[in-house]
PDB file of C-alpha atoms in Angstrom:
ATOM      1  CA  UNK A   1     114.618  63.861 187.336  1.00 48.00           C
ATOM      2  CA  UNK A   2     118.099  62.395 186.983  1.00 51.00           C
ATOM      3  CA  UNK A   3     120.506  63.523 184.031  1.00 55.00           C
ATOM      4  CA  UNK A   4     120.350  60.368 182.446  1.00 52.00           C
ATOM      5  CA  UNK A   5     116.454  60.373 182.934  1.00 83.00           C
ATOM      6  CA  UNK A   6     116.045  63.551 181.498  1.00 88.00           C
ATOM      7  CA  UNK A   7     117.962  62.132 177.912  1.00 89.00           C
ATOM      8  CA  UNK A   8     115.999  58.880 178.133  1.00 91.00           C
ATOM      9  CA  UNK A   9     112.697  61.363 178.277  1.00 93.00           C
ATOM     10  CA  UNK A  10     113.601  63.398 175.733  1.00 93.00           C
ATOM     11  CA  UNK A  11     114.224  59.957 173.843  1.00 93.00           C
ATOM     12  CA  UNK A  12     110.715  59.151 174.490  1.00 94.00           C
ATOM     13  CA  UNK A  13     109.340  62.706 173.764  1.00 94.00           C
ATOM     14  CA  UNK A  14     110.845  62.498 170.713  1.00 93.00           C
ATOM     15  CA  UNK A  15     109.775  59.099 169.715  1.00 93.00           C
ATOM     16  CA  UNK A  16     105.993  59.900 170.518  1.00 92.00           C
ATOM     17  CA  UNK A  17     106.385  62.656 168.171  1.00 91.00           C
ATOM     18  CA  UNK A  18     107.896  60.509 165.390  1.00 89.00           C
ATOM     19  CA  UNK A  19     105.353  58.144 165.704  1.00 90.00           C
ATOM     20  CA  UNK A  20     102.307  59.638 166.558  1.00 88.00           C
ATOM     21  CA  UNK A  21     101.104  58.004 169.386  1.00 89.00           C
ATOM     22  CA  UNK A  22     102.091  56.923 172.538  1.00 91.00           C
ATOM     23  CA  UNK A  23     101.603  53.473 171.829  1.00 90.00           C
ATOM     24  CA  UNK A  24     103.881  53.405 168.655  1.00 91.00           C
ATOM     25  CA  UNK A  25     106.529  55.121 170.498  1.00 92.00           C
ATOM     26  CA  UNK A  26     106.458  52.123 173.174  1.00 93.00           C
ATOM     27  CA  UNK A  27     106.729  49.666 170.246  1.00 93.00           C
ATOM     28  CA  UNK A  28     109.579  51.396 168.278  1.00 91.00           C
ATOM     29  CA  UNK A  29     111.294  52.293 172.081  1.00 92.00           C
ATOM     30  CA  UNK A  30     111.044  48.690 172.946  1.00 92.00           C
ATOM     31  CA  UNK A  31     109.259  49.788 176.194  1.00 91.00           C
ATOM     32  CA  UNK A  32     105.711  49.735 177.646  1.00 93.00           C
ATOM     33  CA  UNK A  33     102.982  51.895 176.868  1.00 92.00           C
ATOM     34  CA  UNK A  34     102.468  52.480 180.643  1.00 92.00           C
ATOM     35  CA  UNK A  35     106.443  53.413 180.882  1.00 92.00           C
ATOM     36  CA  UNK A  36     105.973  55.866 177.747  1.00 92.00           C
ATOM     37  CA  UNK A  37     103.320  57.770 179.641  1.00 91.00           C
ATOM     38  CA  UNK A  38     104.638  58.060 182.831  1.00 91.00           C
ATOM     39  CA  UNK A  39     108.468  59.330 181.657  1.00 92.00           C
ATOM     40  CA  UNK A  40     106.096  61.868 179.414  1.00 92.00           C
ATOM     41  CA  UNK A  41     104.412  63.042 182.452  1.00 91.00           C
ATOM     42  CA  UNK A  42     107.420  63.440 184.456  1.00 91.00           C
ATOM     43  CA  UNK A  43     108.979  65.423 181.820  1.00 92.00           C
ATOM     44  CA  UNK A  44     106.308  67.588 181.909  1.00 91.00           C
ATOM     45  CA  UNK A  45     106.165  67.929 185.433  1.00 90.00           C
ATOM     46  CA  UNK A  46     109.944  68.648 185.324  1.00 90.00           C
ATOM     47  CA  UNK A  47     109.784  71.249 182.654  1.00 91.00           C
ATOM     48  CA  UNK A  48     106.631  72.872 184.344  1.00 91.00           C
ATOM     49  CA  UNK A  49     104.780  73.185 181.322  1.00 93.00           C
ATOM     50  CA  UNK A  50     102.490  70.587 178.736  1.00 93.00           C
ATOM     51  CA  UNK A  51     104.368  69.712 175.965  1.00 94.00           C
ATOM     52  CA  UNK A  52     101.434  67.749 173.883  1.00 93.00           C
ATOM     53  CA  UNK A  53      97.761  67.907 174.155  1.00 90.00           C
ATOM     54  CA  UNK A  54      96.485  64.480 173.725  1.00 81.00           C
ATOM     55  CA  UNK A  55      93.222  62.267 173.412  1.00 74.00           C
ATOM     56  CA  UNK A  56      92.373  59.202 172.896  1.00 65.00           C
ATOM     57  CA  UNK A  57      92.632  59.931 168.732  1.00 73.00           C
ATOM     58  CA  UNK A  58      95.256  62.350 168.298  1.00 81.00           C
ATOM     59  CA  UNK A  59      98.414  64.040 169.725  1.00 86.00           C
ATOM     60  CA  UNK A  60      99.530  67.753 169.039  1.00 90.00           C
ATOM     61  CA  UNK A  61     102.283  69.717 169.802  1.00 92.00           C
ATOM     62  CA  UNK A  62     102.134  72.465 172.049  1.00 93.00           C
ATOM     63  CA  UNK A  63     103.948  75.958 171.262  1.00 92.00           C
ATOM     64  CA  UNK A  64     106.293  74.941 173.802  1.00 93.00           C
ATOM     65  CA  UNK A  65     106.358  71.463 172.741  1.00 93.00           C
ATOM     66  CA  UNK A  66     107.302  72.537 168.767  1.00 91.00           C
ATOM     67  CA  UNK A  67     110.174  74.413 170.327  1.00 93.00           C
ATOM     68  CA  UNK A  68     111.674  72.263 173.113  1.00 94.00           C
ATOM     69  CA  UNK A  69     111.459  69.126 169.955  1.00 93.00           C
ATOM     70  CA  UNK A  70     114.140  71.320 167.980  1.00 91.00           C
ATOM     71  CA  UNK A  71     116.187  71.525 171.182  1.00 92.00           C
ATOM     72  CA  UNK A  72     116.013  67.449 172.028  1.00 93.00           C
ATOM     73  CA  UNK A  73     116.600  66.545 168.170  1.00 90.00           C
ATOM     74  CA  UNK A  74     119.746  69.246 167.873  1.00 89.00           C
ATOM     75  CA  UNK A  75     120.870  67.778 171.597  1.00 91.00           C
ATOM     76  CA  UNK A  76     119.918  64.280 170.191  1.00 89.00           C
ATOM     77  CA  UNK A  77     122.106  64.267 167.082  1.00 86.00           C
ATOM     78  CA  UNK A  78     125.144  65.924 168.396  1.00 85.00           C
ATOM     79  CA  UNK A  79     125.260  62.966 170.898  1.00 86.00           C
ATOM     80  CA  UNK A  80     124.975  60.943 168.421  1.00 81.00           C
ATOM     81  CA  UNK A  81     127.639  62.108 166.293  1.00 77.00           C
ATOM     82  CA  UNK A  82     130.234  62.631 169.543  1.00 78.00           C
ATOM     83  CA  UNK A  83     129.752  59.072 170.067  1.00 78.00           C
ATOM     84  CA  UNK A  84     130.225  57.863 165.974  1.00 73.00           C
ATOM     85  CA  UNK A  85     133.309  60.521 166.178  1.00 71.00           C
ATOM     86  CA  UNK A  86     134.656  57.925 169.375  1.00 73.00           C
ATOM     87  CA  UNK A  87     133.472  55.183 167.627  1.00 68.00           C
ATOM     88  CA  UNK A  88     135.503  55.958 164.555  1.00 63.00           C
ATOM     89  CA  UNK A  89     138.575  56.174 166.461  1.00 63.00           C
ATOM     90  CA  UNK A  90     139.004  53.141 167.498  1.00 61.00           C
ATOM     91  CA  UNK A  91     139.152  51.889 163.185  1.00 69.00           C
ATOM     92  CA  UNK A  92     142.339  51.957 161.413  1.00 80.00           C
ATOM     93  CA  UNK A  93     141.914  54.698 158.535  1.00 88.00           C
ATOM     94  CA  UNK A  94     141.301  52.620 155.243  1.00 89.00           C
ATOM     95  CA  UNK A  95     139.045  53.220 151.833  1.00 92.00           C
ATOM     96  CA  UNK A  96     139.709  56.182 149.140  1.00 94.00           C
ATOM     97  CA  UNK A  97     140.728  58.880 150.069  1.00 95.00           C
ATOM     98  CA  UNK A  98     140.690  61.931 147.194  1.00 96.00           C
ATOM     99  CA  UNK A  99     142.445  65.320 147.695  1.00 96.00           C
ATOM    100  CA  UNK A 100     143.088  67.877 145.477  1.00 95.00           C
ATOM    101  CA  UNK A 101     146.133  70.892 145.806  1.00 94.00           C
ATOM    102  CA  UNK A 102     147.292  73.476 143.669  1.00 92.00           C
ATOM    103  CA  UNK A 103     149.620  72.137 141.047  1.00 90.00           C
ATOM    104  CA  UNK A 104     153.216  73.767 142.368  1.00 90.00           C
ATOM    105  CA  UNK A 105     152.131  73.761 146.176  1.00 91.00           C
ATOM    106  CA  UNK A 106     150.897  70.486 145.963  1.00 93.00           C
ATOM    107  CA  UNK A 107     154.068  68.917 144.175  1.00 92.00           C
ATOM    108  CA  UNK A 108     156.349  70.948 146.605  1.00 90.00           C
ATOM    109  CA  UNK A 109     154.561  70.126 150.129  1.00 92.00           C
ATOM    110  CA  UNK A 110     151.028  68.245 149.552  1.00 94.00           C
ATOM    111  CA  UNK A 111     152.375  65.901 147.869  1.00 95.00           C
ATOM    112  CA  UNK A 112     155.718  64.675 150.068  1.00 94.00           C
ATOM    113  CA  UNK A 113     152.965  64.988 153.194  1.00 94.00           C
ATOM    114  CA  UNK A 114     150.861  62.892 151.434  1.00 96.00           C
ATOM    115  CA  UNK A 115     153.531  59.990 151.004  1.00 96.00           C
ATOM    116  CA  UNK A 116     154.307  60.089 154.760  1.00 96.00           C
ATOM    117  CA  UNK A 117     150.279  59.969 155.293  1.00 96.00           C
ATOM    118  CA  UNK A 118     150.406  56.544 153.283  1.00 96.00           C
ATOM    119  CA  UNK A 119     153.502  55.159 155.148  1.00 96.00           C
ATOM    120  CA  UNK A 120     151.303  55.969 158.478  1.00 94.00           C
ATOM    121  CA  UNK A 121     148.031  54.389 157.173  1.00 94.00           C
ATOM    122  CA  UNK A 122     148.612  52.288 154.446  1.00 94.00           C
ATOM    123  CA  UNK A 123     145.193  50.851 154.451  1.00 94.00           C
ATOM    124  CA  UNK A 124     144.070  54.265 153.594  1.00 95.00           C
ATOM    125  CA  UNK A 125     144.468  54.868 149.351  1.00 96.00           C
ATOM    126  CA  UNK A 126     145.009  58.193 147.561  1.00 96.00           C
ATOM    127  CA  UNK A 127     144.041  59.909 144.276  1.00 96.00           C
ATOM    128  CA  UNK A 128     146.069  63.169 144.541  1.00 96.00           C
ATOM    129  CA  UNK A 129     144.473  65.690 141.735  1.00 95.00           C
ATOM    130  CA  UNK A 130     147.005  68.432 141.279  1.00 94.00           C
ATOM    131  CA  UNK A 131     145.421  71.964 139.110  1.00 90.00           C
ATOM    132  CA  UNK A 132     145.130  75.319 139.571  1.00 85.00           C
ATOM    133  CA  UNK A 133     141.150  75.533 138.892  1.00 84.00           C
ATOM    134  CA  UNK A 134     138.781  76.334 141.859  1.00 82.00           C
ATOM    135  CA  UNK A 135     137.378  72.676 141.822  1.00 81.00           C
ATOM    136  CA  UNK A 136     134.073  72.165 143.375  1.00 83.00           C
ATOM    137  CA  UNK A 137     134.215  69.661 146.030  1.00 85.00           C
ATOM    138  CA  UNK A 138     130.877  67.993 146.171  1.00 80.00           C
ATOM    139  CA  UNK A 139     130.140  67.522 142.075  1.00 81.00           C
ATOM    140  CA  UNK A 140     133.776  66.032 141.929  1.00 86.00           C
ATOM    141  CA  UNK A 141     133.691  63.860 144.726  1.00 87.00           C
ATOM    142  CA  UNK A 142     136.956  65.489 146.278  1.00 91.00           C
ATOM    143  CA  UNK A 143     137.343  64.897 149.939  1.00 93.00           C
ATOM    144  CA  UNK A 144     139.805  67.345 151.212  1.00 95.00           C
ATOM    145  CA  UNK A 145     140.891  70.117 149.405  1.00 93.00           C
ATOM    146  CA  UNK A 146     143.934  72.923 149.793  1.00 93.00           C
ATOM    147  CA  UNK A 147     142.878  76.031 149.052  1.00 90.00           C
ATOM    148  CA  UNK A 148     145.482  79.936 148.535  1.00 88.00           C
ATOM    149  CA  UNK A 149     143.105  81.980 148.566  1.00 80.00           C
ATOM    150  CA  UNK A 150     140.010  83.511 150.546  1.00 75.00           C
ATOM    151  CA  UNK A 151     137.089  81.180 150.170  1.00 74.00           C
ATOM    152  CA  UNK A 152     133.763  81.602 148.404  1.00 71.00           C
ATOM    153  CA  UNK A 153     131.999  79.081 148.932  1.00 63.00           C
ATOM    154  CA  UNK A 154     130.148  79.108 152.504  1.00 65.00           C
ATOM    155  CA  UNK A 155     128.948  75.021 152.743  1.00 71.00           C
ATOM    156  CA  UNK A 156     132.962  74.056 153.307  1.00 80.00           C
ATOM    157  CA  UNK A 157     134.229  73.573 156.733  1.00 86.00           C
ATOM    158  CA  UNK A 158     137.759  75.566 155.963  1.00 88.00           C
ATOM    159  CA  UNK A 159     140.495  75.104 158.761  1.00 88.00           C
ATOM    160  CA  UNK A 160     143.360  77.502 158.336  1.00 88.00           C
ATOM    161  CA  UNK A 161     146.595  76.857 158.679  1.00 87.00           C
ATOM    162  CA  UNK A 162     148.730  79.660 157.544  1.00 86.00           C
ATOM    163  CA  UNK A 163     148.864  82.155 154.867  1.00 88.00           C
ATOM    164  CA  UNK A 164     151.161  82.836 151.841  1.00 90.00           C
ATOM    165  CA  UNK A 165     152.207  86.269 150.227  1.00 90.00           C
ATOM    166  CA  UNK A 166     153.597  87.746 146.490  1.00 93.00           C
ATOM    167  CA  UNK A 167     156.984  88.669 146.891  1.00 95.00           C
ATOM    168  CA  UNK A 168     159.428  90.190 144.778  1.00 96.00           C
ATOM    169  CA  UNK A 169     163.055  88.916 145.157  1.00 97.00           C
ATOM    170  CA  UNK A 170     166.823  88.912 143.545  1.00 97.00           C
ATOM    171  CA  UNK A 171     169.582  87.038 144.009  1.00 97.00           C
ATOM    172  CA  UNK A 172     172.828  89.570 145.631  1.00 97.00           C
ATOM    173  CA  UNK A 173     174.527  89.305 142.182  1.00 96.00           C
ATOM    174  CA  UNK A 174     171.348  90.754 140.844  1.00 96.00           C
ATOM    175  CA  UNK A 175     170.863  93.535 142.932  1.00 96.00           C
ATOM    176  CA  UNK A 176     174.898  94.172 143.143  1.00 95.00           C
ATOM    177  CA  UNK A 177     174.738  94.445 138.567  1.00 94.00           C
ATOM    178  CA  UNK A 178     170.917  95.788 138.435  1.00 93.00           C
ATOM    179  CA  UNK A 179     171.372  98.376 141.855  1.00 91.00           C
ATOM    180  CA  UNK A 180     168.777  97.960 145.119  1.00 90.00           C
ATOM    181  CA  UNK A 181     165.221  99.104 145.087  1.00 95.00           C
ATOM    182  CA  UNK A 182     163.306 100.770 147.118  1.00 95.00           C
ATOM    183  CA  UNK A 183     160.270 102.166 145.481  1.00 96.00           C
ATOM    184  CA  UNK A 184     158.388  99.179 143.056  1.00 96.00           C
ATOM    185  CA  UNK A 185     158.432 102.339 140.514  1.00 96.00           C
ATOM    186  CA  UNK A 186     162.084 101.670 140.719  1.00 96.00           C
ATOM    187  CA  UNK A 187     161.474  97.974 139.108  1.00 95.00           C
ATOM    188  CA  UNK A 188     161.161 100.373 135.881  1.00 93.00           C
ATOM    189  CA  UNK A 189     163.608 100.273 134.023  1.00 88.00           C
ATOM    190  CA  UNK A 190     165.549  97.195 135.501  1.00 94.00           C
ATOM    191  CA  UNK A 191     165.282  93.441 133.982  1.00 95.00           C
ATOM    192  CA  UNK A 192     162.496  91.795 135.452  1.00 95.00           C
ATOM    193  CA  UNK A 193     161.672  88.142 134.621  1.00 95.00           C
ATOM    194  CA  UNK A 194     158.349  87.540 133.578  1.00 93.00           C
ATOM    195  CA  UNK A 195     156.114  84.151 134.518  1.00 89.00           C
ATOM    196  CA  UNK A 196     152.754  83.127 135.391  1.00 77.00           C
ATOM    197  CA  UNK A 197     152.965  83.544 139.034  1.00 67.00           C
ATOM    198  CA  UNK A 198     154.290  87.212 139.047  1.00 66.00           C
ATOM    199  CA  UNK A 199     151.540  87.889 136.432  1.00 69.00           C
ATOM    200  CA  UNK A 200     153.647  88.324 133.667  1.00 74.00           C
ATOM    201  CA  UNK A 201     154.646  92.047 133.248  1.00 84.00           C
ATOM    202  CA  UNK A 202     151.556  93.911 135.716  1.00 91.00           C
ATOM    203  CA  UNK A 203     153.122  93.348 139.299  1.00 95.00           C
ATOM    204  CA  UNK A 204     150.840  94.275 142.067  1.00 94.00           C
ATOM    205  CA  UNK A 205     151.383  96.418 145.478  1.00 96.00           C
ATOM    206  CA  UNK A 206     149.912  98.427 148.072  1.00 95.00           C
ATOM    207  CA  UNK A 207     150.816 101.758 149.219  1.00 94.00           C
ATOM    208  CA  UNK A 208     148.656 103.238 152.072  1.00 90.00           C
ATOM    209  CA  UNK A 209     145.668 100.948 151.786  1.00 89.00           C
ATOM    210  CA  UNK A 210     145.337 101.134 148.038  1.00 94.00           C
ATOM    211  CA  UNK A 211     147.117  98.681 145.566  1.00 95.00           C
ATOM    212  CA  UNK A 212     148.463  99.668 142.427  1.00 95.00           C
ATOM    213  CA  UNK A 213     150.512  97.964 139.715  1.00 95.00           C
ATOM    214  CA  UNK A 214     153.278  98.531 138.244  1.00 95.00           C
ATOM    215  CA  UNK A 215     154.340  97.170 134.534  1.00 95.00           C
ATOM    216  CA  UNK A 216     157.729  95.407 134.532  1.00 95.00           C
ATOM    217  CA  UNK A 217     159.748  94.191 131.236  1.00 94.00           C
ATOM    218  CA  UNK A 218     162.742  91.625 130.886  1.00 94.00           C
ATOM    219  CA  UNK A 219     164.535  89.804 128.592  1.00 94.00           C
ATOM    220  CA  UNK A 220     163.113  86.430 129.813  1.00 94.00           C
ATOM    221  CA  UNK A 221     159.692  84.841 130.064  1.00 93.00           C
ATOM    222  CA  UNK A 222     158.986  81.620 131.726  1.00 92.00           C
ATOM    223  CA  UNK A 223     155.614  79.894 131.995  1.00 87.00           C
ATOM    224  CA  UNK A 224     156.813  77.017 134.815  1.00 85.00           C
ATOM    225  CA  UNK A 225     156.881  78.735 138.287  1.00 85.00           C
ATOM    226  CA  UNK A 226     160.165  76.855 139.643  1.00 89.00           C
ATOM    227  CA  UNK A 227     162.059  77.339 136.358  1.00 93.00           C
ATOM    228  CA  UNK A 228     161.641  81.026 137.040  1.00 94.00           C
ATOM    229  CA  UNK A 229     162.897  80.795 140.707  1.00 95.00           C
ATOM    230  CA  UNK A 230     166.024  79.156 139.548  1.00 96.00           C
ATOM    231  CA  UNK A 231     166.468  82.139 136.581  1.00 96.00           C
ATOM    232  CA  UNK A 232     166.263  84.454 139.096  1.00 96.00           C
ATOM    233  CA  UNK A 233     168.601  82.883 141.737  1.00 97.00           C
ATOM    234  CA  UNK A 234     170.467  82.801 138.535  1.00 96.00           C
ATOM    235  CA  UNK A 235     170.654  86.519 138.802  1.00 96.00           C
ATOM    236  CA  UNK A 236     168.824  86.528 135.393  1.00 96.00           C
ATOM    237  CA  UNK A 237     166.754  89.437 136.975  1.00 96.00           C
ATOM    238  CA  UNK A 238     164.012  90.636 139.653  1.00 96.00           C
ATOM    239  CA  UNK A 239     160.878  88.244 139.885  1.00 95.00           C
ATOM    240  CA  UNK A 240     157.525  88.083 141.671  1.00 95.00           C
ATOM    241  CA  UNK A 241     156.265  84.786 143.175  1.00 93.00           C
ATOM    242  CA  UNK A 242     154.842  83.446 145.626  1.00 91.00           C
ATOM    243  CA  UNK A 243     156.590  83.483 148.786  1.00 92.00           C
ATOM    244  CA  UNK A 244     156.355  79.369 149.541  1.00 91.00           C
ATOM    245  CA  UNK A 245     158.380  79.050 145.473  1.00 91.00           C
ATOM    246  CA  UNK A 246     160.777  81.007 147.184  1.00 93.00           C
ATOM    247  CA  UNK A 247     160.857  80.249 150.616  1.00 91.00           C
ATOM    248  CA  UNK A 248     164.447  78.001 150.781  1.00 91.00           C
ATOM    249  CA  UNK A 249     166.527  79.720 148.163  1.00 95.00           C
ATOM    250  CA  UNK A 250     166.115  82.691 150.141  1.00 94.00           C
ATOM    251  CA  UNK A 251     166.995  80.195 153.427  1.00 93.00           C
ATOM    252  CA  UNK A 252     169.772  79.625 151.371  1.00 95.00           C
ATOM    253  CA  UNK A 253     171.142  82.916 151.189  1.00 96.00           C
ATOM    254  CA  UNK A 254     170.405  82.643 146.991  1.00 97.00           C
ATOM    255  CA  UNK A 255     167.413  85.043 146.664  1.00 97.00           C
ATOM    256  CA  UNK A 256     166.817  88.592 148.806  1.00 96.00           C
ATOM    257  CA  UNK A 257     163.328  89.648 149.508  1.00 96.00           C
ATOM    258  CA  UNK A 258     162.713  93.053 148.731  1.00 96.00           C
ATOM    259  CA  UNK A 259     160.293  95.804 148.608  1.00 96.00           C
ATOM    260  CA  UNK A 260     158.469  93.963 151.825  1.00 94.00           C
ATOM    261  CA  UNK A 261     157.016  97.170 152.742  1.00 95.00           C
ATOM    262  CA  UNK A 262     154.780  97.204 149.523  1.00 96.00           C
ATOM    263  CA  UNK A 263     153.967  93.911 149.612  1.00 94.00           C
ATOM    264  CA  UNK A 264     149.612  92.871 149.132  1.00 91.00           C
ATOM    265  CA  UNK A 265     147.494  91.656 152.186  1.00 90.00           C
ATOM    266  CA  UNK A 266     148.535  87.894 153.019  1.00 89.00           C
ATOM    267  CA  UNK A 267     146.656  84.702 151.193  1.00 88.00           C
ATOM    268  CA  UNK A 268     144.993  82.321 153.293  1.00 89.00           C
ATOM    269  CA  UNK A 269     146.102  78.812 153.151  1.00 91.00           C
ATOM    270  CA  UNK A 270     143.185  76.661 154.247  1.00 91.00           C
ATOM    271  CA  UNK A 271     142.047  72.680 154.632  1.00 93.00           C
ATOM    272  CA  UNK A 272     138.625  72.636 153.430  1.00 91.00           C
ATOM    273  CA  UNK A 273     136.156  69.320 153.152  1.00 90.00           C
ATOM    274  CA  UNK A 274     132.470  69.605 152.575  1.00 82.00           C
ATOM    275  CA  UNK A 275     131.174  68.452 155.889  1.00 74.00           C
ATOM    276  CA  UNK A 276     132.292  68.225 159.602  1.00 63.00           C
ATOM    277  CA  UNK A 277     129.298  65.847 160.225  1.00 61.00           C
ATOM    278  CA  UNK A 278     130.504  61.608 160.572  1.00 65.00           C
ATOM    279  CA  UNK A 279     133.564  62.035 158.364  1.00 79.00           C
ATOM    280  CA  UNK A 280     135.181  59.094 157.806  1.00 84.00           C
ATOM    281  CA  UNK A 281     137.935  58.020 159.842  1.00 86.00           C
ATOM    282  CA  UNK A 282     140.701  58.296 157.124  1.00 91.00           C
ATOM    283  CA  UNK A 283     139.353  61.617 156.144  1.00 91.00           C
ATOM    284  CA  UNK A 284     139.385  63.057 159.983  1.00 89.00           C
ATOM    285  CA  UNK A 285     143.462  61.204 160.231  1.00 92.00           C
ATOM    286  CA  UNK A 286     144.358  63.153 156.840  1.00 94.00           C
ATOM    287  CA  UNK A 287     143.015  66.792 157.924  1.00 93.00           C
ATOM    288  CA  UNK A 288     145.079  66.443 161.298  1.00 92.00           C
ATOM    289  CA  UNK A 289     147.892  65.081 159.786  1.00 93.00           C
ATOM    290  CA  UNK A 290     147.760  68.182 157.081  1.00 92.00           C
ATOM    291  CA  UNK A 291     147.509  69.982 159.566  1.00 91.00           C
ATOM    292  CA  UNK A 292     151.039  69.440 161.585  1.00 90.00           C
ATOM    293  CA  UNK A 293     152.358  68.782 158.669  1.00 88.00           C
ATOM    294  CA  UNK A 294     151.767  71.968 156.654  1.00 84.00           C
ATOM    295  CA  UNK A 295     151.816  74.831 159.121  1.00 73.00           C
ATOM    296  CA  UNK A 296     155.635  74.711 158.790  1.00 68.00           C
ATOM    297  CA  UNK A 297     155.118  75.949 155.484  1.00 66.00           C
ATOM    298  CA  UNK A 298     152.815  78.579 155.650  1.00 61.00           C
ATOM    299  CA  UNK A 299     152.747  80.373 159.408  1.00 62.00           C
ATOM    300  CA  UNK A 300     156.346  82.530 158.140  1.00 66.00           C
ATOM    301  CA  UNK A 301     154.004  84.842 156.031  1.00 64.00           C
ATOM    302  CA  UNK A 302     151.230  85.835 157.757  1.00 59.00           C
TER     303      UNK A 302
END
């Protein structure tokens, strides 16, 4: 039996089966009844083994029969998702699309991404939902999702595309006044600033497989992660963010990484979206436009 027989039979197996008779299966095929049984018997002869006992009341499966159906409805559907995935290539992205990002790493790089996206598409419409909670993607009707962190939640299709790390950093005028580091028990002592994304005065490190933390004071507290970037470029002390806050005053030659050695295991920056299965077209465009667009970003820290 040909290769294209051999889909058209298990077609018609299938269909039988769905049915429950041989004579349905014709009707709902658009085919004979005489056509139905012979492609049946020829798959049968070409599997070398009875895949339904029949009579003139009744079909059953066989053993065999129960497990070669899971095999032609699995081989069944992914053909006919390849062929919706083609299908939905050829149509322009368009419809709402909604996302969701961290608040600071989704006004810093989501966000600007994002605007090109719309220039590209601009049939395509976006409600971008910037917070820091762990949103649940299906209850909130959330598309595509960026997620720092490792991820719980099993049912998402995650793709990764880098991974971000806590760092501590001065500026050189800092570290020139304050003196250089090289311990975090050294932080003791010195001015720290304190902010959300350092976690306030408990910084956290790792020294031979086990993390410990060390409590840090300063004259300055700041509850807005980029304010407390600038303060510390500002040489208003040492501070602990996260490395993509940081990543192009220390380009510029305004903040110095330090204590790298100590530094926690690497965050995961991933694209997640609740299903792989049909996506829409402008949901499929955005995830591999995300993900040129973002890697820049994140593949320095693994």
């Amino acid at each position: 039996m040909r290769r294209m027989d051999k889909l058209r039979a298990m077609q018609t197996f299938v269909a039988i089966v769905d049915q429950g008779s041989l004579s349905a299966a014709a009707r709902a095929l658009d085919s004979s009844l005489p056509a139905v049984v012979r492609t049946l018997a020829a798959l049968e002869t070409s599997l070398e083994v009875r895949l339904l006992n029949r009579t003139t009341r009744r079909i059953a499966l066989t053993e065999e029969g129960r497990t070669y159906l899971d095999t032609c409805r699995q081989i069944l559907s992914e053909l006919h998702e390849a062929e919706a995935r083609l299908a939905a290539r050829h149509e322009a992205p368009s419809g709402t699309l909604v996302v969701t990002a961290p608040v600071l790493f989704g006004q810093m790089h989501v966000a600007p991404a994002v605007y090109r996206f719309l220039r590209a598409y601009p049939n395509v419409k976006c409600r971008l939902l910037l917070n820091d909670r762990v949103v649940n993607l299906w209850e909130e009707g959330i598309d595509v999702g960026i997620r720092i962190s490792p991820l719980d939640d099993s049912t998402l299709v995650a793709q990764g595309i880098g991974a971000i790390r806590r760092v501590v950093v001065a500026s050189p005028a800092c570290i020139a006044e304050q003196g250089e580091v090289a311990h975090p028990r050294e932080l003791l002592g010195k001015n720290c600033i304190l902010s959300h994304g350092g976690g306030y005065g408990q910084w956290r490190f790792w020294e031979g497989g086990r993390e410990f933390v060390v409590p840090v004071d300063g004259n300055l507290e700041i509850s807005h992660g980029m304010t407390a970037v600038e303060a510390c470029a500002n040489g208003m002390g040492y501070g602990c963010f996260l490395s993509y806050q940081v990543a192009q005053a220390m380009d510029e030659g305004r903040l110095v990484r330090v204590l790298k050695d100590y530094e926690g295991p690497a965050r995961p920056v991933n694209i997640v979206y609740p299903h792989a299965r049909l996506l829409p077209s402008r949901t499929r465009a955005f995830v591999e436009w995300m993900k040129r667009e973002l890697p820049e970003v994140a593949t320095r820290w693994r």
